[in-house]
Coordinates of C-alpha atoms and ligand atoms in Angstrom, one line a residue:
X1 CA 96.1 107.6 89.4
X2 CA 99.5 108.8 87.5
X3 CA 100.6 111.9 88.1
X4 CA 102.8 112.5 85.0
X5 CA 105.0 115.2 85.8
X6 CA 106.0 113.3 89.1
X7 CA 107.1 110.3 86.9
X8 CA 111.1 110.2 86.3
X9 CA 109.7 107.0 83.6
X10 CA 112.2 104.9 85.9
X11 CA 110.3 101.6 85.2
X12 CA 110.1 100.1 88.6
X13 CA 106.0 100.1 88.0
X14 CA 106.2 98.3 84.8
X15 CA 108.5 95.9 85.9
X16 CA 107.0 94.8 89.1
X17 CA 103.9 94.6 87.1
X18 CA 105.2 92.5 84.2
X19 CA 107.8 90.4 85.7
X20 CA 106.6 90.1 90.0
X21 CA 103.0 90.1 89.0
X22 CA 102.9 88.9 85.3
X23 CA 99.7 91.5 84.8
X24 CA 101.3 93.6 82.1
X25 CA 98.9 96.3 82.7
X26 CA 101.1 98.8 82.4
X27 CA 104.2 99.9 80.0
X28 CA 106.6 102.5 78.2
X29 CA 104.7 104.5 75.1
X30 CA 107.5 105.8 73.1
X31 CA 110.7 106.9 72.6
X32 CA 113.3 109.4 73.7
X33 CA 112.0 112.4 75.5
X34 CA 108.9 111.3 74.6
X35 CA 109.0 108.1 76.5
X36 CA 105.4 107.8 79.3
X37 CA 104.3 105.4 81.2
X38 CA 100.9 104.1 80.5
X39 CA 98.6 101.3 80.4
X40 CA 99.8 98.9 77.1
X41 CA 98.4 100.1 74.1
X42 CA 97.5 104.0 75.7
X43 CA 93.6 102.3 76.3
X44 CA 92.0 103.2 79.9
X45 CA 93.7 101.8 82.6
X46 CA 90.0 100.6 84.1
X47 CA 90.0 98.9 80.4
X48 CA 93.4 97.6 80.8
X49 CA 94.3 93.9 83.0
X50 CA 95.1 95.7 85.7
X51 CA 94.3 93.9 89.0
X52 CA 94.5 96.8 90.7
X53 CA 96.6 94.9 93.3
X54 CA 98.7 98.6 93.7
X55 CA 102.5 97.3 93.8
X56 CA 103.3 99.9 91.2
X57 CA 102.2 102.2 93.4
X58 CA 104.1 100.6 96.7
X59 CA 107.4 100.8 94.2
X60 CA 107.1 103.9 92.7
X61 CA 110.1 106.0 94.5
X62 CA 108.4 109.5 93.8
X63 CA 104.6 109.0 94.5
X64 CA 103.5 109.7 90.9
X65 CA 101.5 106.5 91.5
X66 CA 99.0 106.7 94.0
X67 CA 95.9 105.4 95.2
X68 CA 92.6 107.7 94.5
X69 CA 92.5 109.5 98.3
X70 CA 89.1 108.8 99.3
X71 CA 90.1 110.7 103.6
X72 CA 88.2 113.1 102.5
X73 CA 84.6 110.8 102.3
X74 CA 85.6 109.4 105.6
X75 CA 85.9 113.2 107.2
X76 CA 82.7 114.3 105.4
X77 CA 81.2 110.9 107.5
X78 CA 82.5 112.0 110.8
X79 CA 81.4 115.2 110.7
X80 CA 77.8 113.9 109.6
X81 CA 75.9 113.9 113.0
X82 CA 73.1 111.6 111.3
X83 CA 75.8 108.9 110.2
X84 CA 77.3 106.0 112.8
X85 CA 80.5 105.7 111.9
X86 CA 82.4 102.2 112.4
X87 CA 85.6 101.2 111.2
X88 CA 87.6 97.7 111.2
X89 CA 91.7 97.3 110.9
X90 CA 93.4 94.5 108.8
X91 CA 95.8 92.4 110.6
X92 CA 98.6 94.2 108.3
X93 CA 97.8 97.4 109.5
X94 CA 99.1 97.1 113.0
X95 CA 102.3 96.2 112.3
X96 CA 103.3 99.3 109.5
X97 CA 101.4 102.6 109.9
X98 CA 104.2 103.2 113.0
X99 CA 106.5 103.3 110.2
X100 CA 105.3 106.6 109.5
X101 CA 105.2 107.8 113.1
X102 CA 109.0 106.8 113.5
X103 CA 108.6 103.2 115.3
X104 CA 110.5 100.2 114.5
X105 CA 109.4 97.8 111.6
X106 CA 107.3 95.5 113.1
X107 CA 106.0 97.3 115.6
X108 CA 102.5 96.4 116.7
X109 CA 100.2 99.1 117.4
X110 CA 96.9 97.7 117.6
X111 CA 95.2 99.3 121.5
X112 CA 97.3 102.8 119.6
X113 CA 95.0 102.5 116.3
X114 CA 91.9 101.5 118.4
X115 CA 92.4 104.9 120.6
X116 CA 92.8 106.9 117.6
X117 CA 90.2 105.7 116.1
X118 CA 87.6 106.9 118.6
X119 CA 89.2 110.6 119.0
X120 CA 88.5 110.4 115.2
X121 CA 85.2 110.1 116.0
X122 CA 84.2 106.4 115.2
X123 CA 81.5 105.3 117.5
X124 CA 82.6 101.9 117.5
X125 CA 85.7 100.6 116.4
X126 CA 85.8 96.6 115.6
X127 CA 88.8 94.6 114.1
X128 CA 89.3 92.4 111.0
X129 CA 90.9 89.9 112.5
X130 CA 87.4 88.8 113.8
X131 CA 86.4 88.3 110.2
X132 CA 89.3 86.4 109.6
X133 CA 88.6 83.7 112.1
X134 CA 85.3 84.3 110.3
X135 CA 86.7 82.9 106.9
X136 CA 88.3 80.3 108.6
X137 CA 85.5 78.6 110.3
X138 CA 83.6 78.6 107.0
X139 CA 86.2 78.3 104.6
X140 CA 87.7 75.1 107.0
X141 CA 84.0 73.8 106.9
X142 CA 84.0 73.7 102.9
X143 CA 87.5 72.1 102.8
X144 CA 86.0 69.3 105.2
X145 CA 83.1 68.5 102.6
X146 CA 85.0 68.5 99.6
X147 CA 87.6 66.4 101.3
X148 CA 85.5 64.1 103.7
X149 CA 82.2 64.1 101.5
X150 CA 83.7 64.8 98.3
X151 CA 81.2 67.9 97.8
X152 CA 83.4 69.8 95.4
X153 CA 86.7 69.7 93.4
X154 CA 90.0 69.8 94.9
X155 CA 92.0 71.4 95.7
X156 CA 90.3 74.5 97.4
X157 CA 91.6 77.4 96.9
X158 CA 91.7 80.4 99.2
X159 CA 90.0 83.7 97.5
X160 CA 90.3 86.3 101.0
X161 CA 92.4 88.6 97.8
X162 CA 90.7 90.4 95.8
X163 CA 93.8 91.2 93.8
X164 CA 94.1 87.5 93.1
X165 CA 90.0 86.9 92.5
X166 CA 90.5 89.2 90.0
X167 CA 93.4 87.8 88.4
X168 CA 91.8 84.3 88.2
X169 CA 88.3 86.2 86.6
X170 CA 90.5 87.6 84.3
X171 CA 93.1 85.0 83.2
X172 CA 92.1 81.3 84.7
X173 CA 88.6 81.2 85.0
X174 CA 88.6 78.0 84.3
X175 CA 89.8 77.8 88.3
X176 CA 86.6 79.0 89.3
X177 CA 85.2 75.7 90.9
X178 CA 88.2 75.3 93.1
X179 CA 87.7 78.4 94.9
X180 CA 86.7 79.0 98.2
X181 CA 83.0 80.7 98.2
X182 CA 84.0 82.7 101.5
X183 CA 83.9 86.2 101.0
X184 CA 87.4 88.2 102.3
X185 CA 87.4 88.7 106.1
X186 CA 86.4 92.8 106.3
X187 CA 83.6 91.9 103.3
X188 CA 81.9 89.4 106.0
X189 CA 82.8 92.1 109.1
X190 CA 80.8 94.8 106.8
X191 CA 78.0 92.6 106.4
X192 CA 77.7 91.6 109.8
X193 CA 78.1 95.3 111.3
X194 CA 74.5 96.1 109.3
X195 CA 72.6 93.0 110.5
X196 CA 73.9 91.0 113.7
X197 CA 75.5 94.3 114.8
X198 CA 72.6 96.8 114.4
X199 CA 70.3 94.6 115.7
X200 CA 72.1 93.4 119.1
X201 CA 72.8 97.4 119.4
X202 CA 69.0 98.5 117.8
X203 CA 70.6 100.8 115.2
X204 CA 69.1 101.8 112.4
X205 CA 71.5 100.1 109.6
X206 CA 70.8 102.6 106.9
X207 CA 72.5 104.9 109.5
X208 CA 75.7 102.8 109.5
X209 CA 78.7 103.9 107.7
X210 CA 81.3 101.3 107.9
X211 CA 84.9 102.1 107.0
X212 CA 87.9 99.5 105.9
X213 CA 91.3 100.3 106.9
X214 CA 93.7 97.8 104.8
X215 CA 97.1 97.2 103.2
X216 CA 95.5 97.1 100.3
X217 CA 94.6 99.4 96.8
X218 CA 92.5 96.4 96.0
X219 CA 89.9 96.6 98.4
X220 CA 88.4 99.4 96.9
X221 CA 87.1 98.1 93.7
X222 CA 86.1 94.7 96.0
X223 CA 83.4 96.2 97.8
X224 CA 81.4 96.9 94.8
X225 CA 82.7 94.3 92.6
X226 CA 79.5 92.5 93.1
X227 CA 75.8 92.5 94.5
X228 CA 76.7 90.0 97.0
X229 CA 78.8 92.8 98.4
X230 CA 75.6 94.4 99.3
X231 CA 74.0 91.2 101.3
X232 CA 73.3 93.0 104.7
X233 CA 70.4 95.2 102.0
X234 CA 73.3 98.0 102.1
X235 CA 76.5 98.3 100.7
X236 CA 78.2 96.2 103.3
X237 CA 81.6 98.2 103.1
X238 CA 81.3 101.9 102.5
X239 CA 84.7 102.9 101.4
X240 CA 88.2 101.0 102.0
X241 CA 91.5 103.4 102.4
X242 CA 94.6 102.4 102.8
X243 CA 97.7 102.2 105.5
X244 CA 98.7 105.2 104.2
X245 CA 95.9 107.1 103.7
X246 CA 94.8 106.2 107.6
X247 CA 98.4 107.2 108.8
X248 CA 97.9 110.7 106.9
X249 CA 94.6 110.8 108.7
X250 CA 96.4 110.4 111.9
X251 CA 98.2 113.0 111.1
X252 CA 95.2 115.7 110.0
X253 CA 93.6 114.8 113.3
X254 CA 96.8 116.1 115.5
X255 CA 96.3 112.7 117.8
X256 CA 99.6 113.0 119.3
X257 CA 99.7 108.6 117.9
X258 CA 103.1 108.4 119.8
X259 CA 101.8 108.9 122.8
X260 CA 97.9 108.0 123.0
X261 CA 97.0 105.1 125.8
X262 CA 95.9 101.5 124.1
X263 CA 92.7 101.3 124.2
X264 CA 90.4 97.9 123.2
X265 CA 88.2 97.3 120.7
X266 CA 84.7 96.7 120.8
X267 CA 84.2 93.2 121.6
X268 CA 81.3 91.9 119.6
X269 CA 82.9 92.3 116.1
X270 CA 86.5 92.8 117.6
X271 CA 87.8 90.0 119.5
X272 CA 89.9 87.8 117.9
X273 CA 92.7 84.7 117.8
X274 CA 96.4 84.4 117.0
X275 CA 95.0 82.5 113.9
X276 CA 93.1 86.0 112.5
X277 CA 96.3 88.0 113.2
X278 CA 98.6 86.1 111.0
X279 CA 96.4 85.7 107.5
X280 CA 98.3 89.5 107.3
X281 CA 101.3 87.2 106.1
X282 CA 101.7 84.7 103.1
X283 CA 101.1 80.7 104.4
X284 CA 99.4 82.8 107.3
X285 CA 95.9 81.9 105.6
X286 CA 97.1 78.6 105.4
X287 CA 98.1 77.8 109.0
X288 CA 95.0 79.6 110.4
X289 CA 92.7 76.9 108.3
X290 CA 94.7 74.1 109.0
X291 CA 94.5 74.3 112.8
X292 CA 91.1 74.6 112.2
X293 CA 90.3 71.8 109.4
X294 CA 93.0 69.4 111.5
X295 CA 89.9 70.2 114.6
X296 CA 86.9 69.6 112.5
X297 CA 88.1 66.5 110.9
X298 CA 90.3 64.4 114.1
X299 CA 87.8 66.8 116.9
X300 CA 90.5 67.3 118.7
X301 CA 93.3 70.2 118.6
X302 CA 96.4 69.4 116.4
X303 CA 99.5 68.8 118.8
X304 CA 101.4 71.7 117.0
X305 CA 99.6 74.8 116.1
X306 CA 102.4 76.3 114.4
X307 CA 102.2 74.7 111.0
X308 CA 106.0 76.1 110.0
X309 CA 105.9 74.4 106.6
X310 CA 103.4 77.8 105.7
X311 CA 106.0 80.1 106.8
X312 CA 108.5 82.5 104.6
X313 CA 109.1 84.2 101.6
X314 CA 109.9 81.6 99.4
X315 CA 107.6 82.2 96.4
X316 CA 106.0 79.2 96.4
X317 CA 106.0 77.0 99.5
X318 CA 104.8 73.1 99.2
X319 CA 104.3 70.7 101.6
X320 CA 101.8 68.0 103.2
X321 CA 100.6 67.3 106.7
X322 CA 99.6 64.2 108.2
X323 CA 95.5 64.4 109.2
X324 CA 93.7 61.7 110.7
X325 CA 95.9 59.0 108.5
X326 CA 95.6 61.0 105.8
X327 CA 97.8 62.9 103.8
X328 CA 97.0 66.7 103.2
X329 CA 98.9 68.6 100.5
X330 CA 99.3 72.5 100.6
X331 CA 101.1 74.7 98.4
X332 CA 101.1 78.9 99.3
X333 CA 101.7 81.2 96.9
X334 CA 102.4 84.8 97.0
X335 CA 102.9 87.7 94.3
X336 CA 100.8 86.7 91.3
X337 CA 103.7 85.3 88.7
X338 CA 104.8 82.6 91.0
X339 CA 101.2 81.3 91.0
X340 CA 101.5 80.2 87.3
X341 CA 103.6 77.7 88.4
X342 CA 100.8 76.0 90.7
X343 CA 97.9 76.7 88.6
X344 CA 100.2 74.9 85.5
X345 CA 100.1 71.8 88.1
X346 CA 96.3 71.6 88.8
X347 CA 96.0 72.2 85.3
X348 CA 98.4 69.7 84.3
X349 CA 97.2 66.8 86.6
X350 CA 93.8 67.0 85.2
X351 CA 94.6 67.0 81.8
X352 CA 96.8 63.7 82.6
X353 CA 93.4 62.1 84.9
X354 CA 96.0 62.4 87.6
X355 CA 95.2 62.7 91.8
X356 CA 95.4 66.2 92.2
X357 CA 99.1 67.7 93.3
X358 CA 97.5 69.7 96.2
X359 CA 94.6 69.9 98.2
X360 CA 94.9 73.4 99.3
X361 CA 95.5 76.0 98.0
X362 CA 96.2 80.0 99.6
X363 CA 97.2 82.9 97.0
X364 CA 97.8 86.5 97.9
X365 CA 98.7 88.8 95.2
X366 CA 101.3 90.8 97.0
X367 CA 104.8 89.9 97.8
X368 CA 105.1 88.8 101.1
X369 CA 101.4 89.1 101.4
X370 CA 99.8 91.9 103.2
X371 CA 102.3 93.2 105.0
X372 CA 104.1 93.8 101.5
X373 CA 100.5 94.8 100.1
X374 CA 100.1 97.8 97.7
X375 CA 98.8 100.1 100.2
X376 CA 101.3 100.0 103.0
X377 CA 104.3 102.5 103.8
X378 CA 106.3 102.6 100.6
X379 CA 110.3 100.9 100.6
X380 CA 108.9 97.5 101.0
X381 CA 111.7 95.1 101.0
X382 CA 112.1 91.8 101.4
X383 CA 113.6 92.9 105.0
X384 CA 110.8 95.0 105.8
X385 CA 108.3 92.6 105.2
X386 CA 109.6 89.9 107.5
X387 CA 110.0 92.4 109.9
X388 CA 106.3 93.3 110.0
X389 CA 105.5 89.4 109.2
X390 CA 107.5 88.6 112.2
X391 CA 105.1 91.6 114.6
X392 CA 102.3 89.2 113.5
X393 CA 103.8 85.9 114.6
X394 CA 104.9 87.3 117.8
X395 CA 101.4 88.6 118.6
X396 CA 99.8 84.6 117.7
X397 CA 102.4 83.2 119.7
X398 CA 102.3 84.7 122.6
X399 CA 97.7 85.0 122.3
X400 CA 96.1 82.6 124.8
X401 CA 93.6 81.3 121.9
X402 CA 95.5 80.4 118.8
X403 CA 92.9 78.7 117.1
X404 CA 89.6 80.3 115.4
X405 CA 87.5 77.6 116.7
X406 CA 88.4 78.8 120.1
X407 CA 86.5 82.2 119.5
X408 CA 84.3 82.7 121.9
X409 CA 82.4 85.7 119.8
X410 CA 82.9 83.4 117.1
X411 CA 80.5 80.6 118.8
X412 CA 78.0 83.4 119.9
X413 CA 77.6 84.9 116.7
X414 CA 76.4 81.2 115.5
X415 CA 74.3 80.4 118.5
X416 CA 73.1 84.0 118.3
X417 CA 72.7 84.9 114.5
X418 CA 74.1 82.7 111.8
X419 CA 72.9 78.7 113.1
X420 CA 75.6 76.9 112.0
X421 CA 79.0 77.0 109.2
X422 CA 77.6 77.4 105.6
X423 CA 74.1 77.7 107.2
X424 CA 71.5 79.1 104.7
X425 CA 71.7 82.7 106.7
X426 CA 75.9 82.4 106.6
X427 CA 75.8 81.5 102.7
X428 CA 73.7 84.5 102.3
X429 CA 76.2 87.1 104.2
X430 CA 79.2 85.5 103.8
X431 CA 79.7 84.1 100.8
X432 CA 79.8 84.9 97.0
X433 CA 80.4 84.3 94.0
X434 CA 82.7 84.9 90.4
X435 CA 82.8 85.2 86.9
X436 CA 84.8 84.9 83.6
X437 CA 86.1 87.7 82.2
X438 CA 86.8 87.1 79.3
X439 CA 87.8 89.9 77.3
X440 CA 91.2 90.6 78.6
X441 CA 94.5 89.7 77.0
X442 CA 98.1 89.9 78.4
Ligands
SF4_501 S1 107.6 103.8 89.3 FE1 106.7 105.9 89.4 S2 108.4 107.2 88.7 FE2 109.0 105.1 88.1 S3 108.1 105.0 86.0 FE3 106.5 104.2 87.3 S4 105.2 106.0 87.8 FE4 107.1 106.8 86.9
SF4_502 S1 97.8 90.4 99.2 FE1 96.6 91.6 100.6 S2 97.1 93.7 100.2 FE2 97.7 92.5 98.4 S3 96.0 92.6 97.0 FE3 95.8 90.7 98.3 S4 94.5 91.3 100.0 FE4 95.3 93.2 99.0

């Protein structure tokens, strides 16, 4: 939403969304006094190529763009005494929403946001991170059959943004067959909550109300972008709000957040591995599946977890690892105009009947990744982002299991629920599918 009389027409917006993002969604309508901010050619900005990825909003220095404040739903929900209310943290969240209760950058807060949770009212309280060791066991499961088996066209590439599925459905559809099927990791926490969840706990599902708490603007359109976003027979994820909205409904509750006892999460859809808590960082995708994919295809663990190539804010980092005598090459991309310049390369190499330049691929729309995602604590810089980036490394290196394979809860939801990686049960929950869309024009 754009609250005009807040808008000092500044131009930070437009220009993170032209030149960081290369969306051109939005831009200056007229002249001299008369001068707005809009979406290019005054149309809709639902109409407009927006990806809805919010970094106008995260660099916007006067909040005349925001996010549309859906706290109030939630409330409503936890004051419902017929509704079960649940809710899951991204691995982003941890490390920023103490920015707004006076903590240092980086600052991981995860038993805090847990405890507050529950005095919220949330009856159980689970944790994305869970779904991100999720992704990786079935996203590392199709890289090993279109690498090994040759099920698929390389290189694969990572879709856990919804800022950057859209993005592709908009601009380079013609990507399409290298992405990953694996829905994002709270999409495949959502479904699970109203099927393996309800029934290990008898609930009624219908009852469920399951809330995201992200870094991220995009999340909101992504959990009814689709009817796959309703595989559990519900809508899988009832409404997604952002680090700030959660930090301002920290702050309605009067939980003194300062001061409130860690508390854990609940276990069955909560515990999780270094390798969950870093996809909140660009490359962190990326290292979590390559520990993985290095196990599935050698069966043993790689010697090295860290996989440091992944690491930094370079816009785009390249590299290869050595697999099994073969030779693996990556490429991480972050904030949308820097992945021109890898999807140019794919593109390129085909056209010349060339090997491929990469065989993986991760992209997150935002700057930095996550941590610098749309809906976090506004000033991100380039500082601040490593800062919270570097809360996330310092939780996977010091975590016992580093490795998504190593889940425990992981392995008993397939033994339990799903079978096996891209079983016919797992296809149906956890993956998904896209689309051109075609009609829009930068
Ligand atoms: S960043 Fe905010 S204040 Fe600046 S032009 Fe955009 S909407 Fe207006
Ligand atoms: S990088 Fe993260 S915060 Fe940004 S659009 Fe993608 S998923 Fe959302």
């Amino acid at each position: 939403m754009l609250d005009s009389r807040k808008c000092i027409t500044c131009g930070r917006c437009i220009q993170v969304c032209q030149q960081d993002q290369n969306v051109w969604a939005l831009s200056f309508l007229n002249r001299g006094f008369e001068t707005r901010i809009a979406a290019a050619g005054d149309i809709a900005l639902a109409n407009s190529p927006c990806v809805r990825c919010g970094q106008c909003s995260a660099h916007c220095p006067t909040g005349a763009i925001v996010e549309y404040d859906e706290s109030v739903k939630v409330w409503e929900k936890l004051e419902d005494p017929n509704a079960f209310c649940v809710a899951q943290i991204a691995p982003a969240v941890r490390v920023a929403v103490g920015e707004a209760f006076g903590f240092p950058v980086g600052a991981n807060l995860t038993g805090k946001i847990y405890a507050a949770l529950r005095r919220m009212g949330f009856k159980a309280v689970f944790d994305t991170n869970f779904g991100a060791d999720l992704t990786i066991i079935e996203e590392a499961t199709e890289f090993k059959s279109r690498l090994m088996e040759g099920k698929g066209v390389l290189p694969l590439i990572t879709t856990c943004c919804p800022g950057w599925v859209d993005f592709m459905e908009k601009f380079h559809g013609d990507m399409i067959p290298h992405f990953s099927s694996c829905k994002s990791p709270h999409a495949m926490v959502g479904a699970l909550s109203k099927t393996y969840y309800a029934e290990k706990q008898k609930i009624d599902p219908a009852k469920i109300y399951m809330v995201s708490i992200m870094p991220c603007t995009a999340k909101k359109a992504e959990i009814i972008r689709s009817k796959e976003m309703s595989s559990s027979g519900y809508q899988d994820v009832d409404v997604s709000i952002t680090t700030r909205e959660f930090a301002r409904m920290i702050k309605q509750s009067g939980i003194d957040f300062v001061t409130i006892p860690d508390e854990p999460c609940d276990h069955i859809l909560g515990m999780y591995t270094g390798a969950g808590t870093i996809f909140g960082v660009t490359g962190g995708v990326m290292e979590a599946a390559l520990r993985t994919a290095y196990f599935y295809i050698t069966g043993a663990d790689a010697p090295k977890v860290e996989f440091k190539v992944t690491r930094g804010l370079t816009g785009v980092k390249e590299g290869s690892i050595e697999v099994a005598g073969k030779t693996i090459r990556i490429a991480v991309a972050h904030g949308l105009a820097n992945v021109e310049q890898v999807i140019d390369k794919i593109r390129a190499a085909k056209a010349a009947g060339e090997e491929t330049p990469y065989h993986f691929v991760e992209v997150m729309a935002c700057p930095g990744g996550c941590v610098g995602g749309g809906g976090q604590p506004y000033g991100a810089t380039n500082e601040l982002r490593t800062g919270r980036a570097a809360g996330l490394y310092r939780e996977d290196h010091g975590d016992q299991l580093r490795c998504s394979h190593h889940n425990p809860y992981i392995k008993q939801l397939y033994d339990e629920f799903l079978g096996a990686p891209a079983s016919h049960k797992a296809e149906q929950l956890l993956h998904t599918g896209y689309q051109v869309l075609p009609e829009y024009k930068r």
